[in-house]
Amino acid sequence: MTQYAIWFPSEAMQLTAEEFPQVVIDSNAVVEEMKAAGVFVFAGGVDESVEPVLVGRDGSRTPGGFGDRVFDGGLTVIEVPTHEDALQWAARLAEGCRCPQEVRVIA
């Protein structure tokens, strides 16, 4: 079995305030299906109110992280037998979240 990260950046989610509560319900329903199927590892949203910090090998700290690489939005990690399975779960999350999802293999 392989673990896959399924994520989206915040800018991909173009919702009105009225739409958001239903998206939460729908996306959480997909997560519950993942749990029932035994493929769920973890999920969460990045707390965008906390600035990223880039930590060097010497322990030095630089505010702002990598800067040119945005990591925000939501992340779900699943463990499934095939890449196709991961893509199918990503499609279900895309439907629930109302935005595209990026799928990456965790090595």
PDB file of C-alpha atoms in Angstrom:
ATOM      1  CA  MET A   1       0.000   0.000   0.000  1.00  0.00           C
ATOM      2  CA  THR A   2       1.167   3.501  -0.807  1.00  0.00           C
ATOM      3  CA  GLN A   3       0.380   6.764   0.928  1.00  0.00           C
ATOM      4  CA  TYR A   4      -0.826   9.705  -1.141  1.00  0.00           C
ATOM      5  CA  ALA A   5      -1.185  13.368  -0.261  1.00  0.00           C
ATOM      6  CA  ILE A   6      -4.275  15.012  -1.716  1.00  0.00           C
ATOM      7  CA  TRP A   7      -4.270  18.779  -1.295  1.00  0.00           C
ATOM      8  CA  PHE A   8      -5.479  22.090  -2.627  1.00  0.00           C
ATOM      9  CA  PRO A   9      -4.273  25.675  -2.162  1.00  0.00           C
ATOM     10  CA  SER A  10      -6.689  28.141  -0.598  1.00  0.00           C
ATOM     11  CA  GLU A  11      -6.973  30.143  -3.814  1.00  0.00           C
ATOM     12  CA  ALA A  12      -8.487  27.112  -5.588  1.00  0.00           C
ATOM     13  CA  MET A  13     -11.540  27.211  -3.335  1.00  0.00           C
ATOM     14  CA  GLN A  14     -13.740  29.948  -4.782  1.00  0.00           C
ATOM     15  CA  LEU A  15     -16.809  29.905  -2.539  1.00  0.00           C
ATOM     16  CA  THR A  16     -19.317  32.343  -1.206  1.00  0.00           C
ATOM     17  CA  ALA A  17     -19.972  32.532   2.521  1.00  0.00           C
ATOM     18  CA  GLU A  18     -23.343  30.883   1.861  1.00  0.00           C
ATOM     19  CA  GLU A  19     -21.759  27.918   0.051  1.00  0.00           C
ATOM     20  CA  PHE A  20     -19.070  27.217   2.644  1.00  0.00           C
ATOM     21  CA  PRO A  21     -21.188  25.387   5.280  1.00  0.00           C
ATOM     22  CA  GLN A  22     -22.423  22.848   2.710  1.00  0.00           C
ATOM     23  CA  VAL A  23     -18.880  22.309   1.423  1.00  0.00           C
ATOM     24  CA  VAL A  24     -17.755  21.517   4.973  1.00  0.00           C
ATOM     25  CA  ILE A  25     -20.554  18.958   5.293  1.00  0.00           C
ATOM     26  CA  ASP A  26     -19.853  17.407   1.881  1.00  0.00           C
ATOM     27  CA  SER A  27     -16.066  17.228   2.270  1.00  0.00           C
ATOM     28  CA  ASN A  28     -16.366  15.797   5.793  1.00  0.00           C
ATOM     29  CA  ALA A  29     -18.720  13.155   4.398  1.00  0.00           C
ATOM     30  CA  VAL A  30     -15.975  12.055   1.969  1.00  0.00           C
ATOM     31  CA  VAL A  31     -13.495  11.858   4.860  1.00  0.00           C
ATOM     32  CA  GLU A  32     -15.968   9.682   6.780  1.00  0.00           C
ATOM     33  CA  GLU A  33     -16.237   7.415   3.712  1.00  0.00           C
ATOM     34  CA  MET A  34     -12.437   7.192   3.635  1.00  0.00           C
ATOM     35  CA  LYS A  35     -12.401   6.195   7.301  1.00  0.00           C
ATOM     36  CA  ALA A  36     -15.074   3.559   6.704  1.00  0.00           C
ATOM     37  CA  ALA A  37     -13.061   2.200   3.756  1.00  0.00           C
ATOM     38  CA  GLY A  38      -9.923   2.020   5.919  1.00  0.00           C
ATOM     39  CA  VAL A  39      -7.848   4.309   3.662  1.00  0.00           C
ATOM     40  CA  PHE A  40      -7.793   7.487   5.775  1.00  0.00           C
ATOM     41  CA  VAL A  41      -4.486   8.455   7.433  1.00  0.00           C
ATOM     42  CA  PHE A  42      -5.098  12.101   8.390  1.00  0.00           C
ATOM     43  CA  ALA A  43      -6.494  15.398   7.130  1.00  0.00           C
ATOM     44  CA  GLY A  44      -6.448  19.025   8.073  1.00  0.00           C
ATOM     45  CA  GLY A  45      -6.262  22.583   6.944  1.00  0.00           C
ATOM     46  CA  VAL A  46      -3.199  24.772   7.171  1.00  0.00           C
ATOM     47  CA  ASP A  47      -3.623  27.517   9.786  1.00  0.00           C
ATOM     48  CA  GLU A  48      -2.911  30.504   7.575  1.00  0.00           C
ATOM     49  CA  SER A  49      -2.916  32.905  10.527  1.00  0.00           C
ATOM     50  CA  VAL A  50       0.443  31.455  11.634  1.00  0.00           C
ATOM     51  CA  GLU A  51       3.369  32.569   9.471  1.00  0.00           C
ATOM     52  CA  PRO A  52       5.621  29.753   8.203  1.00  0.00           C
ATOM     53  CA  VAL A  53       9.211  29.614   9.459  1.00  0.00           C
ATOM     54  CA  LEU A  54      12.121  28.178   7.490  1.00  0.00           C
ATOM     55  CA  VAL A  55      14.502  26.360   9.865  1.00  0.00           C
ATOM     56  CA  GLY A  56      18.100  25.837   8.724  1.00  0.00           C
ATOM     57  CA  ARG A  57      20.464  22.969   9.506  1.00  0.00           C
ATOM     58  CA  ASP A  58      22.169  25.188  12.081  1.00  0.00           C
ATOM     59  CA  GLY A  59      18.847  25.963  13.763  1.00  0.00           C
ATOM     60  CA  SER A  60      18.584  29.426  12.221  1.00  0.00           C
ATOM     61  CA  ARG A  61      15.059  30.639  11.609  1.00  0.00           C
ATOM     62  CA  THR A  62      13.783  32.730   8.718  1.00  0.00           C
ATOM     63  CA  PRO A  63      10.175  33.993   8.772  1.00  0.00           C
ATOM     64  CA  GLY A  64       8.125  33.340   5.673  1.00  0.00           C
ATOM     65  CA  GLY A  65       9.171  29.816   4.765  1.00  0.00           C
ATOM     66  CA  PHE A  66      10.344  29.162   1.202  1.00  0.00           C
ATOM     67  CA  GLY A  67       8.470  32.252   0.043  1.00  0.00           C
ATOM     68  CA  ASP A  68       7.890  31.299  -3.583  1.00  0.00           C
ATOM     69  CA  ARG A  69       6.147  28.035  -2.709  1.00  0.00           C
ATOM     70  CA  VAL A  70       2.735  28.451  -1.183  1.00  0.00           C
ATOM     71  CA  PHE A  71       1.531  25.743   1.167  1.00  0.00           C
ATOM     72  CA  ASP A  72      -1.916  26.600   2.448  1.00  0.00           C
ATOM     73  CA  GLY A  73      -5.411  25.234   2.017  1.00  0.00           C
ATOM     74  CA  GLY A  74      -6.255  21.638   2.929  1.00  0.00           C
ATOM     75  CA  LEU A  75      -4.412  18.339   3.024  1.00  0.00           C
ATOM     76  CA  THR A  76      -5.615  14.751   3.223  1.00  0.00           C
ATOM     77  CA  VAL A  77      -3.350  11.705   3.384  1.00  0.00           C
ATOM     78  CA  ILE A  78      -4.690   8.307   2.382  1.00  0.00           C
ATOM     79  CA  GLU A  79      -3.172   4.857   2.008  1.00  0.00           C
ATOM     80  CA  VAL A  80      -4.461   2.849  -0.942  1.00  0.00           C
ATOM     81  CA  PRO A  81      -3.268  -0.028  -3.139  1.00  0.00           C
ATOM     82  CA  THR A  82      -3.075   1.848  -6.446  1.00  0.00           C
ATOM     83  CA  HIS A  83      -2.519   5.277  -7.932  1.00  0.00           C
ATOM     84  CA  GLU A  84      -5.904   4.960  -9.627  1.00  0.00           C
ATOM     85  CA  ASP A  85      -7.545   4.475  -6.208  1.00  0.00           C
ATOM     86  CA  ALA A  86      -5.888   7.705  -5.017  1.00  0.00           C
ATOM     87  CA  LEU A  87      -7.147   9.559  -8.093  1.00  0.00           C
ATOM     88  CA  GLN A  88     -10.676   8.302  -7.511  1.00  0.00           C
ATOM     89  CA  TRP A  89     -10.635   9.490  -3.875  1.00  0.00           C
ATOM     90  CA  ALA A  90      -9.215  12.830  -5.041  1.00  0.00           C
ATOM     91  CA  ALA A  91     -12.125  13.187  -7.458  1.00  0.00           C
ATOM     92  CA  ARG A  92     -14.552  12.628  -4.589  1.00  0.00           C
ATOM     93  CA  LEU A  93     -12.764  15.268  -2.507  1.00  0.00           C
ATOM     94  CA  ALA A  94     -12.777  17.651  -5.470  1.00  0.00           C
ATOM     95  CA  GLU A  95     -16.535  17.260  -5.648  1.00  0.00           C
ATOM     96  CA  GLY A  96     -16.965  17.765  -1.903  1.00  0.00           C
ATOM     97  CA  CYS A  97     -14.589  20.751  -1.720  1.00  0.00           C
ATOM     98  CA  ARG A  98     -15.794  22.235  -5.014  1.00  0.00           C
ATOM     99  CA  CYS A  99     -12.217  22.636  -6.255  1.00  0.00           C
ATOM    100  CA  PRO A 100      -9.483  20.595  -7.973  1.00  0.00           C
ATOM    101  CA  GLN A 101      -7.139  18.475  -5.868  1.00  0.00           C
ATOM    102  CA  GLU A 102      -3.450  17.725  -6.421  1.00  0.00           C
ATOM    103  CA  VAL A 103      -2.334  14.131  -5.819  1.00  0.00           C
ATOM    104  CA  ARG A 104       1.236  13.288  -4.819  1.00  0.00           C
ATOM    105  CA  VAL A 105       2.888  10.012  -3.808  1.00  0.00           C
ATOM    106  CA  ILE A 106       4.499  10.041  -0.375  1.00  0.00           C
ATOM    107  CA  ALA A 107       7.770   8.160  -0.653  1.00  0.00           C
TER     108      ALA A 107
END
